[in-house]
mmCIF file of N, CA and C in Angstrom:
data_model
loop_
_atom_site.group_PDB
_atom_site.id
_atom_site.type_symbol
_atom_site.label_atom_id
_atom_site.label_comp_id
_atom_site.label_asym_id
_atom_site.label_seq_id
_atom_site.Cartn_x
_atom_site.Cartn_y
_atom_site.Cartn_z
ATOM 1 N N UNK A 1 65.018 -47.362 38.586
ATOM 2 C CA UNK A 1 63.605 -47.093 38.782
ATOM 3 C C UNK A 1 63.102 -46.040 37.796
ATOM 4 N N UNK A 2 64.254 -45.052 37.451
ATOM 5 C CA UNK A 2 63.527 -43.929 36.343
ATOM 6 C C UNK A 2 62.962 -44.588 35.249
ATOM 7 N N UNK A 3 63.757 -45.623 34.309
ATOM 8 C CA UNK A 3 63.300 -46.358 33.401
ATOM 9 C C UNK A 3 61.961 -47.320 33.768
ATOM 10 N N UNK A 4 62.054 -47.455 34.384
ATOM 11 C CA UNK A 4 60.355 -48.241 35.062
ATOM 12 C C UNK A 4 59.439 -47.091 34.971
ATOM 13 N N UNK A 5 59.416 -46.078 35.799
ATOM 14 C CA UNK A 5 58.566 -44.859 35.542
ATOM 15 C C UNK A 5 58.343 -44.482 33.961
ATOM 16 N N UNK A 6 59.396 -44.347 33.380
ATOM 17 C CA UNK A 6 59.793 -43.719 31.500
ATOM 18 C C UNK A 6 58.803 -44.465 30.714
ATOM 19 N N UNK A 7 58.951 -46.171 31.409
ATOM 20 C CA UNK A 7 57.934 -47.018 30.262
ATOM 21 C C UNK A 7 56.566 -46.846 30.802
ATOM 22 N N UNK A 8 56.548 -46.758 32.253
ATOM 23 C CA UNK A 8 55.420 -46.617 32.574
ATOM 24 C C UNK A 8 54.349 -46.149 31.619
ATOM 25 N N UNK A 9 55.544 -44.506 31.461
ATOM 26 C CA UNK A 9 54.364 -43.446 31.198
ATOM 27 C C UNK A 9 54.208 -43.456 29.755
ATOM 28 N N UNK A 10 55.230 -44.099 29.358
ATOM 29 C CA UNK A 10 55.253 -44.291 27.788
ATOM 30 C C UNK A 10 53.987 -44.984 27.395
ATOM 31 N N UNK A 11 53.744 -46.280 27.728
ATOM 32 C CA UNK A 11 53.037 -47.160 27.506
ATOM 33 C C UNK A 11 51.498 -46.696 27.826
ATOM 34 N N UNK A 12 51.552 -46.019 29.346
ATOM 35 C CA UNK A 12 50.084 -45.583 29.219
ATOM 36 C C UNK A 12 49.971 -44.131 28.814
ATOM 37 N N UNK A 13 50.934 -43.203 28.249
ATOM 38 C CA UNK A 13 50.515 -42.164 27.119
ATOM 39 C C UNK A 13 49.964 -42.692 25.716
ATOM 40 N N UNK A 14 50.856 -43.641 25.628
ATOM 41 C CA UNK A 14 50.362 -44.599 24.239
ATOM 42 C C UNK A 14 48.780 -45.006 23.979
ATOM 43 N N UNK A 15 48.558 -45.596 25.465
ATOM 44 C CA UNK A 15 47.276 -45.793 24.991
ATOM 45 C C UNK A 15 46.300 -44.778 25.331
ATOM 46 N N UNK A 16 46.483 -43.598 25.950
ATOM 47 C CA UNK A 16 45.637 -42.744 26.064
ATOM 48 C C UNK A 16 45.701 -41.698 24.601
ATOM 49 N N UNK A 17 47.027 -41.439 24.306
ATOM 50 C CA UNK A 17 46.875 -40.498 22.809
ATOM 51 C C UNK A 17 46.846 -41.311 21.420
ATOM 52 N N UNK A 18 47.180 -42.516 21.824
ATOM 53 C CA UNK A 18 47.328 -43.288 20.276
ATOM 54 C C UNK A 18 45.998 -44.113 20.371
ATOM 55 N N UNK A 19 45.927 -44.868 20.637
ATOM 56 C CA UNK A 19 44.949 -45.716 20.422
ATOM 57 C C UNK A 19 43.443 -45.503 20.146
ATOM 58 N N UNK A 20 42.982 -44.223 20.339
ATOM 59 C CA UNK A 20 41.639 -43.878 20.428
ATOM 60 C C UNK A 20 41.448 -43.792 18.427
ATOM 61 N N UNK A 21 42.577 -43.366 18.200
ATOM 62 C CA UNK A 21 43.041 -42.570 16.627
ATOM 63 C C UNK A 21 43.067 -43.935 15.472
ATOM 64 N N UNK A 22 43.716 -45.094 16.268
ATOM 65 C CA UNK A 22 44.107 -46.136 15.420
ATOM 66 C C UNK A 22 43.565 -46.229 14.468
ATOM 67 N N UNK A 23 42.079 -46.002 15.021
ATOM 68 C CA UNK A 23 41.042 -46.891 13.966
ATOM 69 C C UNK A 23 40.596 -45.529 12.416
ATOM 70 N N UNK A 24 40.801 -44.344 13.043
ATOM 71 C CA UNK A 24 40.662 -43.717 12.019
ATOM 72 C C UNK A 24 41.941 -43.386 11.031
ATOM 73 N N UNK A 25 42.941 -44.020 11.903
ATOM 74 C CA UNK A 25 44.103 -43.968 10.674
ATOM 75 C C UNK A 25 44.576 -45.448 9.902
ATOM 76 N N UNK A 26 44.400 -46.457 10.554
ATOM 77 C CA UNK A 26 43.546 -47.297 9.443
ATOM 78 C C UNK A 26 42.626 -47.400 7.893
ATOM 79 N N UNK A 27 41.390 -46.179 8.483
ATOM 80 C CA UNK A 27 40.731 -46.656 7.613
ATOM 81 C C UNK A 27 41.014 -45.380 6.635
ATOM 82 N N UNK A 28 42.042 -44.441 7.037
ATOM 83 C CA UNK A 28 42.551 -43.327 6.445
ATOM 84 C C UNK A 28 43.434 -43.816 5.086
ATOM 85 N N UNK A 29 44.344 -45.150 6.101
ATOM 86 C CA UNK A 29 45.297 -45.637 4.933
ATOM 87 C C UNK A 29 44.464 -46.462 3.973
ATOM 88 N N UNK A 30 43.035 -47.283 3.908
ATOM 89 C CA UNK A 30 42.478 -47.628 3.235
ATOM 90 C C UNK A 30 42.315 -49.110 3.495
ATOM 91 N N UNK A 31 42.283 -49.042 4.938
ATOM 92 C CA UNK A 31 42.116 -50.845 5.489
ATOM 93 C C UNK A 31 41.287 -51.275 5.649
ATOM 94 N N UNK A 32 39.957 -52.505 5.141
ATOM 95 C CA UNK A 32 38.973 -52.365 5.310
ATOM 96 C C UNK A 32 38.169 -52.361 6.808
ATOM 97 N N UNK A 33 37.055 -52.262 7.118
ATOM 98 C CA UNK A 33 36.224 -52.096 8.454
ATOM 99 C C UNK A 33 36.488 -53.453 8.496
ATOM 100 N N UNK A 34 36.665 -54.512 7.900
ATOM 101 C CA UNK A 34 37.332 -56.116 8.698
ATOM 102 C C UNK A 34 38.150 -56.047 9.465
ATOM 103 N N UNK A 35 39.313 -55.700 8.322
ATOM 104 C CA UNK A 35 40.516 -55.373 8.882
ATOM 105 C C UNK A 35 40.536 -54.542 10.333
ATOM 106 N N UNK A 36 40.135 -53.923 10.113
ATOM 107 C CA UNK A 36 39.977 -52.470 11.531
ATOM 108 C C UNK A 36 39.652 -53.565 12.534
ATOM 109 N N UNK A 37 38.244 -53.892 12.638
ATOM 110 C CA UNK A 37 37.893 -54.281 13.438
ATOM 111 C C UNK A 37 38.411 -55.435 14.107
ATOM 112 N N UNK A 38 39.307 -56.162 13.229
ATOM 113 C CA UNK A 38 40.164 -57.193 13.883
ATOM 114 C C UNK A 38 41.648 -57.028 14.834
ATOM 115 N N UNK A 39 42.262 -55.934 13.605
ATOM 116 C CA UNK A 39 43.302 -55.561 14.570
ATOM 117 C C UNK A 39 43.042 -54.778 15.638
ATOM 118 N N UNK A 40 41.889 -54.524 15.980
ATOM 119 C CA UNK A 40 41.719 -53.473 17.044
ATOM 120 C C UNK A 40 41.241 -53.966 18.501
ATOM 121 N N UNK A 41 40.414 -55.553 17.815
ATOM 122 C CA UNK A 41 40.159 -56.376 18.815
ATOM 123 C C UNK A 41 41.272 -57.539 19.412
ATOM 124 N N UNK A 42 42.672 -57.318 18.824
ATOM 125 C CA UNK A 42 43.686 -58.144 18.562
ATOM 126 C C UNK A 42 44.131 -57.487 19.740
ATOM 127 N N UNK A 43 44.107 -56.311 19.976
ATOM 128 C CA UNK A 43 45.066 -55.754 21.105
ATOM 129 C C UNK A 43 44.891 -55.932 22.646
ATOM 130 N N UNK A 44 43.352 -56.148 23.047
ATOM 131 C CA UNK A 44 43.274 -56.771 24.263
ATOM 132 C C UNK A 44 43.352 -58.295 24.423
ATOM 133 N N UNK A 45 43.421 -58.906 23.288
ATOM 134 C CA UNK A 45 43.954 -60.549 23.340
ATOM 135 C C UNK A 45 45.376 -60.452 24.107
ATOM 136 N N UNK A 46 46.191 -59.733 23.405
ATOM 137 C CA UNK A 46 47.232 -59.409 23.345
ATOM 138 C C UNK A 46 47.837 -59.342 24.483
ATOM 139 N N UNK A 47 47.085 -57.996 25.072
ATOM 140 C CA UNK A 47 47.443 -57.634 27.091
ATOM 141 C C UNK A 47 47.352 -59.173 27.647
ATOM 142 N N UNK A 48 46.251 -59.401 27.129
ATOM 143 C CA UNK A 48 45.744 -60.788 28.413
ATOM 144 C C UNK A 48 46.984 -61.380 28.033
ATOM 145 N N UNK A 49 47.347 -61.876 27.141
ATOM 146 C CA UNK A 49 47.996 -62.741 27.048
ATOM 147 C C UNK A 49 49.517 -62.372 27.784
ATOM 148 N N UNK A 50 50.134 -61.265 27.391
ATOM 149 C CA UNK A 50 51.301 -60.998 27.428
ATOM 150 C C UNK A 50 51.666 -60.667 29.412
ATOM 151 N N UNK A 51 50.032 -60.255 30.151
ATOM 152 C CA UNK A 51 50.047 -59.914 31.380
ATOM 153 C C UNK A 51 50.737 -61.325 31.901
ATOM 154 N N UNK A 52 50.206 -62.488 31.240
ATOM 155 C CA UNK A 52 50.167 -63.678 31.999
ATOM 156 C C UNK A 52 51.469 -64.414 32.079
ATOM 157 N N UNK A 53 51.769 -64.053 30.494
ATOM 158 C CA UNK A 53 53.358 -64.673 30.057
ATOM 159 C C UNK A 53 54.243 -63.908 30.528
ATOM 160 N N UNK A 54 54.424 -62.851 30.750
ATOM 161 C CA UNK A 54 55.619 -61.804 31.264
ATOM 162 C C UNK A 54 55.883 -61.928 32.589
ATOM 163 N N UNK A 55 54.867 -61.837 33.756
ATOM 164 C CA UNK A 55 55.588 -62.423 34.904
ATOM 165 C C UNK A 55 56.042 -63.860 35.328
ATOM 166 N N UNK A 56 55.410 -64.431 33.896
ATOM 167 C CA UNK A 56 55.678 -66.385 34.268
ATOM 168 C C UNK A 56 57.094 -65.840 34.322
ATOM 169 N N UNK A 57 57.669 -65.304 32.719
ATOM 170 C CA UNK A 57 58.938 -65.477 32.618
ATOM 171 C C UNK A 57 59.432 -64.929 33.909
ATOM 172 N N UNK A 58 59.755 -63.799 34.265
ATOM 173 C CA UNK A 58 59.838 -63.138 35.095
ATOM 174 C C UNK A 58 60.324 -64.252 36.841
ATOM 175 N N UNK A 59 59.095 -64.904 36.575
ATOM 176 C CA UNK A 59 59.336 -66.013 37.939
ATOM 177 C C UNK A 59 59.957 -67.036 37.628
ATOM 178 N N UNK A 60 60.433 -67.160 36.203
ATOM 179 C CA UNK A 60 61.264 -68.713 35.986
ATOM 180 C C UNK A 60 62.808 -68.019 35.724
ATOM 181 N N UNK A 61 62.604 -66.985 35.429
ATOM 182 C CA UNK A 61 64.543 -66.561 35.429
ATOM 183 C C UNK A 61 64.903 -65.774 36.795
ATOM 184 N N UNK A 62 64.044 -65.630 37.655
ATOM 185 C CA UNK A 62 64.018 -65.147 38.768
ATOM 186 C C UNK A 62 65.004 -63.322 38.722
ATOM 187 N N UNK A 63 63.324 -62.591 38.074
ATOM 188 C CA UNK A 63 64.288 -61.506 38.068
ATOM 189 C C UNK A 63 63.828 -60.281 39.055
ATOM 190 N N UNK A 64 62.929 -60.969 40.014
ATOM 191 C CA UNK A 64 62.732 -59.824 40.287
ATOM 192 C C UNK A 64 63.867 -59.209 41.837
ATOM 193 N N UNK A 65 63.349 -58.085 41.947
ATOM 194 C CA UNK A 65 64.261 -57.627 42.920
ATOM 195 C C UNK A 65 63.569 -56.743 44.389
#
């Protein structure tokens, strides 16, 4: 269970200290405002998607406990 808590907090420190920054270190490294604006809108595709696929798997290898 500690490791469940660890990613927990990992994952939502991540998006509370990293993600706000992304976009200005992007355009720091010299990526254009396309660019930015795509990968930045890429990341809630992303959740949706991965929310949906992760417990499928989850229920077809039967892991939970």
């Amino acid at each position: 269970m500690f490791f469940a808590k660890l990613f927990y907090a990992a994952s939502d420190g991540a998006a509370v200290f990293l993600f706000p920054y992304i976009t200005l270190y992007l355009v720091n490294v010299g990526a254009s405002p396309t660019l930015v604006g795509v990968l930045c809108g890429f990341r809630p595709w992303l959740a949706m998607s991965s929310a949906i696929i992760i417990p499928a798997l989850a229920d077809h290898w039967r892991c939970h406990r």
